Coordinates of N, CA, C and O in Angstrom, one line a residue:
X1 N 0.8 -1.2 0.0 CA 0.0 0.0 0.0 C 0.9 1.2 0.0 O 2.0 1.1 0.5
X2 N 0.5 2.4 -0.5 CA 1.7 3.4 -0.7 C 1.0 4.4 0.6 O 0.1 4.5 1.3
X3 N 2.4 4.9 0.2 CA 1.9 6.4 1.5 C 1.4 7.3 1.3 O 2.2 8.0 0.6
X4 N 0.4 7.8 1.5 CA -0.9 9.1 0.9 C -0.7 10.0 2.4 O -0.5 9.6 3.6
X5 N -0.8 11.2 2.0 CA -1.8 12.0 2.9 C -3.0 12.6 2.9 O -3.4 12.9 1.8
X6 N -3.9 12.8 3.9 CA -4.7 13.2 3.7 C -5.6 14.2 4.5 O -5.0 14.5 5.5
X7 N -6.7 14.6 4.3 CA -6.8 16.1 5.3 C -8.2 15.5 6.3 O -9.3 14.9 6.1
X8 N -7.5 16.0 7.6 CA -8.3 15.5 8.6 C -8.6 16.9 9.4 O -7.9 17.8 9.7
X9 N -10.0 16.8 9.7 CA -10.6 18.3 10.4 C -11.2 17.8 11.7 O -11.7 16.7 11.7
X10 N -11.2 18.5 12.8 CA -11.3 18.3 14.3 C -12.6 18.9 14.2 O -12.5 19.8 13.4
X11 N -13.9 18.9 14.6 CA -15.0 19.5 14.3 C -15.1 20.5 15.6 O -14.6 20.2 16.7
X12 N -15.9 21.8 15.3 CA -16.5 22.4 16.6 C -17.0 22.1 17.9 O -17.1 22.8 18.9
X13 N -17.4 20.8 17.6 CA -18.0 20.0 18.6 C -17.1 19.4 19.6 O -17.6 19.1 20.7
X14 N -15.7 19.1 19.2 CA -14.4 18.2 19.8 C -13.7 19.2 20.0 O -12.8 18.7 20.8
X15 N -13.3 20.7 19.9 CA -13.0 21.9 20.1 C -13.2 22.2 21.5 O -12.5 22.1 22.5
X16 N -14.4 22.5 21.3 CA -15.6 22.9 22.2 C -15.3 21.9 23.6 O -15.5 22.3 24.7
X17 N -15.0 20.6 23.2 CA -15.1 20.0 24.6 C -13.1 19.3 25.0 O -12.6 18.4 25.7
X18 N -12.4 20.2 24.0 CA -11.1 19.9 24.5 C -11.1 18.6 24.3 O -11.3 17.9 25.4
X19 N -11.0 18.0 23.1 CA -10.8 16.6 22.8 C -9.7 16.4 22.1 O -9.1 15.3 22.1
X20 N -9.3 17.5 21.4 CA -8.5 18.1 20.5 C -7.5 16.9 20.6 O -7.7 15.9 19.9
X21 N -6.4 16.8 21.5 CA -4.9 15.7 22.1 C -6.0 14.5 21.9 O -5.8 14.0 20.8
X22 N -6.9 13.8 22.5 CA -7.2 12.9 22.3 C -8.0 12.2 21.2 O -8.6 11.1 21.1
X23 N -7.9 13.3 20.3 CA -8.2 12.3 18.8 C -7.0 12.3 17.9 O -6.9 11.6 16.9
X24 N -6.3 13.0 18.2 CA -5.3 13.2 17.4 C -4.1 12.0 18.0 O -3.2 11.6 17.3
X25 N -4.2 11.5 19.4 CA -3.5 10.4 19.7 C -4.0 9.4 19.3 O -3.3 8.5 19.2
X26 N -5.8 9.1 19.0 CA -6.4 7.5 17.9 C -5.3 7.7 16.5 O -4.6 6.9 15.8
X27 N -5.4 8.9 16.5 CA -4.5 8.5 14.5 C -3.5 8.2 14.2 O -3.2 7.4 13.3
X28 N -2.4 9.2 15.6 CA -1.1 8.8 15.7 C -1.2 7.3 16.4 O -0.1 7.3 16.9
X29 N -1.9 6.0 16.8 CA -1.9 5.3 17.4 C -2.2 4.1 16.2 O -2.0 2.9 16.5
X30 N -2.6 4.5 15.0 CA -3.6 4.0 14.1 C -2.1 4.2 13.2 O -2.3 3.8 12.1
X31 N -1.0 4.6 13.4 CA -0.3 4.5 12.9 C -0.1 5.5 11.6 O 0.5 5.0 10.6
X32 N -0.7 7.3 11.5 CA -1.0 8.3 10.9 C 0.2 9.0 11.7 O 0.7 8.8 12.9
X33 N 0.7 10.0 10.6 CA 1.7 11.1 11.5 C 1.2 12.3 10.9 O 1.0 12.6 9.8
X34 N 1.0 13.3 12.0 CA 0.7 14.2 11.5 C 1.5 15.3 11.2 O 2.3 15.8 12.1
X35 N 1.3 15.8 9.9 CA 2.7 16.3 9.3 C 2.3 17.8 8.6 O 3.2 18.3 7.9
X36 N 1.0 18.5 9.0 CA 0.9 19.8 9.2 C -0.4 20.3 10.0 O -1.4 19.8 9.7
X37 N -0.4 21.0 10.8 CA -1.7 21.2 11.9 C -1.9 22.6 12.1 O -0.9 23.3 12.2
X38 N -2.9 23.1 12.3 CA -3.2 24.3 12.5 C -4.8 24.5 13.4 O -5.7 23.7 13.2
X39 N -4.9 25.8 14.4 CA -6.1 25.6 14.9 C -6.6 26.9 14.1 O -5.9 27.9 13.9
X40 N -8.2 26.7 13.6 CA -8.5 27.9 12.6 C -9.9 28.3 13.1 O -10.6 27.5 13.7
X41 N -10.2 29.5 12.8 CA -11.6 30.1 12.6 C -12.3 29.7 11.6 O -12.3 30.8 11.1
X42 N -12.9 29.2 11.0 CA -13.5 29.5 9.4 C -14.5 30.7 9.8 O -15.1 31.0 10.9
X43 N -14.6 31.4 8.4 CA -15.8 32.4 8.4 C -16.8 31.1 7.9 O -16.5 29.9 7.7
X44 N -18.4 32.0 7.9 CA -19.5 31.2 7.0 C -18.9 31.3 5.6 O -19.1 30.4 4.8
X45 N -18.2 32.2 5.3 CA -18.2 32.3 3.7 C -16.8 31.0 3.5 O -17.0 30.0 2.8
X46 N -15.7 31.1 4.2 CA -14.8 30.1 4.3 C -15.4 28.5 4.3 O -15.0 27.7 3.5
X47 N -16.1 28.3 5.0 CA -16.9 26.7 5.4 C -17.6 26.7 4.4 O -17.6 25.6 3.8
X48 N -18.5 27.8 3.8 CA -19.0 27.2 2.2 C -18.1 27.1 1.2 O -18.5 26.4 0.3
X49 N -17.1 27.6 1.0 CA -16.4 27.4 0.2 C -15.7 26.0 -0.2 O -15.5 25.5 -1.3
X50 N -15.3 25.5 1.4 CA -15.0 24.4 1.5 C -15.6 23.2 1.0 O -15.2 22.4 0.2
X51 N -17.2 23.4 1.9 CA -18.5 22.6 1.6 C -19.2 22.9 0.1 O -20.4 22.6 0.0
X52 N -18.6 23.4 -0.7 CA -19.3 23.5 -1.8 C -19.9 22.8 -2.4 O -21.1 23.0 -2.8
X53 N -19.0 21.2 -2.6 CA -19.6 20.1 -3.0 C -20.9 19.9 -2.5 O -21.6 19.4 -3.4
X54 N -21.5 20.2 -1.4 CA -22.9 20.1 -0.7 C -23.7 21.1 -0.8 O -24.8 21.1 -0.3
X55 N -23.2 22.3 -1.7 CA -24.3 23.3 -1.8 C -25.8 23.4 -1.9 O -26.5 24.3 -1.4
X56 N -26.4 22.0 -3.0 CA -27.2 21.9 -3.2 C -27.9 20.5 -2.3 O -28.8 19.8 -2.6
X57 N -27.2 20.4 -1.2 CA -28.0 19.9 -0.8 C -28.9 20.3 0.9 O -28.4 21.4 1.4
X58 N -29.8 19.8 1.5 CA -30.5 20.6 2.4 C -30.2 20.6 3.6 O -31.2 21.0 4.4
X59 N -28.6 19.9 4.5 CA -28.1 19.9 5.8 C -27.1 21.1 5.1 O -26.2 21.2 6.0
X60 N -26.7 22.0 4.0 CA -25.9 22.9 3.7 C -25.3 23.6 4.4 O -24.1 23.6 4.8
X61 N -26.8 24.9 4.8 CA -26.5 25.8 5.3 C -26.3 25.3 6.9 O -25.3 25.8 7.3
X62 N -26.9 24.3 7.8 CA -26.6 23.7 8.8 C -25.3 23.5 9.1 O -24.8 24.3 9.9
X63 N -24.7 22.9 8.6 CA -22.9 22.4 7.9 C -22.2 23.5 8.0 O -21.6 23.9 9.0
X64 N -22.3 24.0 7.1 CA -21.3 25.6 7.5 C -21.6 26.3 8.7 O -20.7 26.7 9.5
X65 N -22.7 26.5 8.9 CA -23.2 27.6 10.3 C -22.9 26.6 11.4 O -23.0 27.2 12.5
X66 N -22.5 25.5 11.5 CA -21.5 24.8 12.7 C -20.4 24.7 12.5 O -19.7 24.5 13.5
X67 N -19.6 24.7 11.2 CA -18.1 24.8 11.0 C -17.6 26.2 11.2 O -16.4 26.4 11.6
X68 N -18.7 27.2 10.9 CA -18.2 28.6 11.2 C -18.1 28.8 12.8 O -17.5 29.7 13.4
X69 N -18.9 27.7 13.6 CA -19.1 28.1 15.1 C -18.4 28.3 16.4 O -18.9 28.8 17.5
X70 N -17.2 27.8 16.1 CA -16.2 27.5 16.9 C -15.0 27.5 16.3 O -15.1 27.5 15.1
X71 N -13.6 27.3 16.8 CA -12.4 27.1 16.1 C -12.4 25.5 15.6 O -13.0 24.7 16.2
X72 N -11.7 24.9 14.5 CA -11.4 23.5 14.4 C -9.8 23.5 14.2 O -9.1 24.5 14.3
X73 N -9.4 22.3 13.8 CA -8.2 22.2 14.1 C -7.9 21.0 12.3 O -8.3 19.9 11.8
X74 N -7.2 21.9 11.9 CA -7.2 21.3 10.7 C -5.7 20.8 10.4 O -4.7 21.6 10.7
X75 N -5.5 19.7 9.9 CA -4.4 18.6 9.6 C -4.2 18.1 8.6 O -5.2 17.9 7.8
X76 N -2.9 17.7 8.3 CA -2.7 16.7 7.1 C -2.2 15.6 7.9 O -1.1 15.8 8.5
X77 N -2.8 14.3 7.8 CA -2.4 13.1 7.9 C -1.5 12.4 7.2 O -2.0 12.2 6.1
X78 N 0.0 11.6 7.2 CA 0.5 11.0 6.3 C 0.5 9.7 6.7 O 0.4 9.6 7.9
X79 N 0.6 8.4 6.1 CA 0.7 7.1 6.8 C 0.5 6.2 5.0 O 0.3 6.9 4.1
X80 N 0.7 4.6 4.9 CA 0.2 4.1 4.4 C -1.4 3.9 4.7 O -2.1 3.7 5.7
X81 N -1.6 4.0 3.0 CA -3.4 3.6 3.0 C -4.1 5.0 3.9 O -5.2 5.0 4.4
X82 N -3.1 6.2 3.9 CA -3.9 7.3 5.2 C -5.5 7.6 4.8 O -6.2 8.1 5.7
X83 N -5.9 7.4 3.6 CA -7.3 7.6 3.6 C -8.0 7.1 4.2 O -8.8 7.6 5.0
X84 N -7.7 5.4 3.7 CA -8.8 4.6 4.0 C -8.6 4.3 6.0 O -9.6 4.1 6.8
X85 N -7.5 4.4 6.4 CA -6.9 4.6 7.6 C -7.5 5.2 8.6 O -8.1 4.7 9.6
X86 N -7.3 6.9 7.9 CA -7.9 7.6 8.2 C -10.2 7.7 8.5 O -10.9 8.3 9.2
X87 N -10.2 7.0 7.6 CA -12.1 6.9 7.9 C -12.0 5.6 8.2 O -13.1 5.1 8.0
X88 N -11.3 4.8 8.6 CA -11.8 3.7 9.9 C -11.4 4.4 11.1 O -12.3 4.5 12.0
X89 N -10.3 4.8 11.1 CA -10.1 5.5 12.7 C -11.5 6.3 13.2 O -12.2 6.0 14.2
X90 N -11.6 7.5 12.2 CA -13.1 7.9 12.5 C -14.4 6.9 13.1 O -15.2 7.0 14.1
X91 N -14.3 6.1 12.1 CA -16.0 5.5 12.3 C -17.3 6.3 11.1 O -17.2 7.2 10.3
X92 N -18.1 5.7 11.2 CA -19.1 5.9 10.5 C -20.2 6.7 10.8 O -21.1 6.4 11.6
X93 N -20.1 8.1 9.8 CA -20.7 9.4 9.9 C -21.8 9.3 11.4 O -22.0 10.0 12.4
X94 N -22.4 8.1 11.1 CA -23.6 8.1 12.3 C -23.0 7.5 12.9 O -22.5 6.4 12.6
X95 N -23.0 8.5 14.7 CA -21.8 7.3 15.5 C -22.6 6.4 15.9 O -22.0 5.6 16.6
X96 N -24.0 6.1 15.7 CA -25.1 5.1 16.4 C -24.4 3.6 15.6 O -24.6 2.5 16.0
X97 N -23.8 4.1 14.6 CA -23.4 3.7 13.8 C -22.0 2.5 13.7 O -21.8 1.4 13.3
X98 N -21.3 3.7 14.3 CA -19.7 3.7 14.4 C -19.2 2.6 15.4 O -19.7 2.4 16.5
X99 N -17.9 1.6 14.9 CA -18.2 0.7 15.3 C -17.0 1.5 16.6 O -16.5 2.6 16.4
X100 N -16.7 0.5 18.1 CA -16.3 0.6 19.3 C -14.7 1.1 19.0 O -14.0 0.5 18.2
X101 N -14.4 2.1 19.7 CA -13.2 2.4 20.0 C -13.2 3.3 19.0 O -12.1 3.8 19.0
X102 N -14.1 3.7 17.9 CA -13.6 4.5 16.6 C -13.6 6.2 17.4 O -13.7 6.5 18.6
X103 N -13.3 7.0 16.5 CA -13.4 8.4 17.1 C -14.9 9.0 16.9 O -15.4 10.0 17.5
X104 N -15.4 8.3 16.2 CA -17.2 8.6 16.1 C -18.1 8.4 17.4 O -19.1 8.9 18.0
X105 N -17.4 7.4 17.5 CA -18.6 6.2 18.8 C -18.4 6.5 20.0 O -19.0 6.0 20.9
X106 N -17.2 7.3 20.1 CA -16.4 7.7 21.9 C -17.0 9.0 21.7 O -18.0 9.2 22.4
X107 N -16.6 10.0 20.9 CA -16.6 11.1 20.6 C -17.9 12.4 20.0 O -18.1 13.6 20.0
X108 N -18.6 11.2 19.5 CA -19.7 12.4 18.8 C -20.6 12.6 19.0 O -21.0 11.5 19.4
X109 N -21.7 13.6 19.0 CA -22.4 14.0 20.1 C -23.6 13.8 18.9 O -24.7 13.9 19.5
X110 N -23.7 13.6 17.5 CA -25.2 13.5 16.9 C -24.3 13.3 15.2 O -23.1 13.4 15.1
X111 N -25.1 13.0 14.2 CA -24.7 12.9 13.1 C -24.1 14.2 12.1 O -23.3 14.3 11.1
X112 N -25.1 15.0 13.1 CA -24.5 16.7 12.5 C -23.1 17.0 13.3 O -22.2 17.7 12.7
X113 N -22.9 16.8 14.4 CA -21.8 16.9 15.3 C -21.2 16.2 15.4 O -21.2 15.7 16.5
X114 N -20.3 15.6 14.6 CA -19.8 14.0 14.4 C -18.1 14.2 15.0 O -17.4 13.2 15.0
X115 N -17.7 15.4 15.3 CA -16.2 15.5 15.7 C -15.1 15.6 14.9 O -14.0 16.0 15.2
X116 N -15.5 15.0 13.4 CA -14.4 14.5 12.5 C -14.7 15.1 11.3 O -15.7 15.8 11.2
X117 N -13.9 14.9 10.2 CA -13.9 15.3 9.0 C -12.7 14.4 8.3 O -11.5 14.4 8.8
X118 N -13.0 13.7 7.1 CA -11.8 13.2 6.5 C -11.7 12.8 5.2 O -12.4 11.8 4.9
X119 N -10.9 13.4 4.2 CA -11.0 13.6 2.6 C -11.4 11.5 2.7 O -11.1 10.5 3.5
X120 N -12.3 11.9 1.2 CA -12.8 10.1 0.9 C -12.0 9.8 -0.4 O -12.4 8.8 -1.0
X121 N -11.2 10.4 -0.9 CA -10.4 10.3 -1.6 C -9.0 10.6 -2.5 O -8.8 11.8 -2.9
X122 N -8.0 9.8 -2.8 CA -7.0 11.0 -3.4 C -7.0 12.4 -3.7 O -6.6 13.3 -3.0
X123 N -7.9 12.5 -5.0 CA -8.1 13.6 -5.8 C -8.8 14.7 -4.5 O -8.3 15.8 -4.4
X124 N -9.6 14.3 -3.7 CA -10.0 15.2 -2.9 C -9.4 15.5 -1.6 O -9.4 16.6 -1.0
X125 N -8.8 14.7 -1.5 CA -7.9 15.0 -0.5 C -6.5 15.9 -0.4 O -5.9 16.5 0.5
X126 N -6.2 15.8 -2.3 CA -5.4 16.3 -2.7 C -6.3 18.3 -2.5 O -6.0 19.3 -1.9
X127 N -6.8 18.2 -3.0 CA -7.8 19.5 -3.0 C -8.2 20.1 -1.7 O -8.2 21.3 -1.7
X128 N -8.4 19.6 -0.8 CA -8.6 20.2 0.6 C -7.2 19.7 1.3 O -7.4 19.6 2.5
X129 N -6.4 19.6 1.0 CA -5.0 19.9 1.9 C -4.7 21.4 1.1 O -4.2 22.4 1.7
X130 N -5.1 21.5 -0.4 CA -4.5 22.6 -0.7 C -5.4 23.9 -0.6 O -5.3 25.1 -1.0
X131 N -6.5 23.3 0.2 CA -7.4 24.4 0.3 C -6.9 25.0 1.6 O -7.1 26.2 1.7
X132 N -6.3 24.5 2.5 CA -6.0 24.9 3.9 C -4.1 25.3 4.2 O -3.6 26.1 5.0
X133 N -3.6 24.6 3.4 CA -1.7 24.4 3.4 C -1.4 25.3 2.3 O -2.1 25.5 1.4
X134 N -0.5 25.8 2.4 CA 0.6 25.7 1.2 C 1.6 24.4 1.3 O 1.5 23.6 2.3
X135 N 2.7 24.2 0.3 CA 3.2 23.3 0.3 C 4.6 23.7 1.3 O 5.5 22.9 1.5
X136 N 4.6 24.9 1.7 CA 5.6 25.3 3.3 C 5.4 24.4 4.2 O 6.2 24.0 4.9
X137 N 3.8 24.1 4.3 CA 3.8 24.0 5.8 C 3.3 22.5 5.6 O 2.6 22.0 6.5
X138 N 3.6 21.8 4.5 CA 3.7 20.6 4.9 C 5.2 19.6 5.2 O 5.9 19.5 4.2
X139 N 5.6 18.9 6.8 CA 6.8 19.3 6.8 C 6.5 17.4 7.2 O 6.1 16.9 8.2
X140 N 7.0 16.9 6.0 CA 6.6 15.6 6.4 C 8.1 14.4 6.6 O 8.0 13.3 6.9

């Protein structure tokens, strides 16, 4: 399996309750290194920009107006397989869902408030690291 990175977002919700160190030690544990981090504001206009892909759909404006709500803490993950790595460590969007020990099922407080964020593929992953990084501040 090759080594990918990929972009991992701490939600308002995991902010908010100082979880921040302890999700970030499931990934580094999961065998992920994290190899650029930053803690950020988004505006509403920033979080749609991001969430664009979902504009047309009707949890939208919800989505942004909780990403704009709080600081999150945004990352690039590197590891082998870090995608797919990456959204098992998470767990499954619905933590009712999410199987034991994931960062969903310990961590999230509703399906809108899920704690996590994690590119589902190369090409997009490649696209939201460069939405948040330049290639300075990835120091892998």
């Amino acid at each position: 399996m090759a080594v990918e990175r990929t972009l991992s977002i701490i939600k308002p919700d995991a902010t908010k309750r100082n979880l921040t160190g302890k999700i970030i030690a499931k990934f580094e544990e999961a065998g992920l290194r994290v190899v650029a981090s930053k803690r950020i504001h988004l505006t509403p206009a920033q979080a749609g920009k991001f969430y664009e892909v979902h504009k047309d759909r009707p949890f939208f404006g919800e989505l942004t107006e909780f990403m704009a709500s709080e600081p999150v803490v945004v990352q690039v993950l590197e590891g082998e397989g870090a995608i797919a790595k990456n959204r098992e460590v998470m767990g499954a969007t619905n933590p009712a869902d999410a199987a034991p020990g994931t960062i969903r099922a310990e961590f999230a407080e509703s399906v809108g408030e899920n704690s996590v964020h994690g590119s589902d593929a190369p090409e997009t992953a490649k696209e939201e690291i460069a939405f948040f990084f330049s290639g300075l501040e990835l120091v892998g």
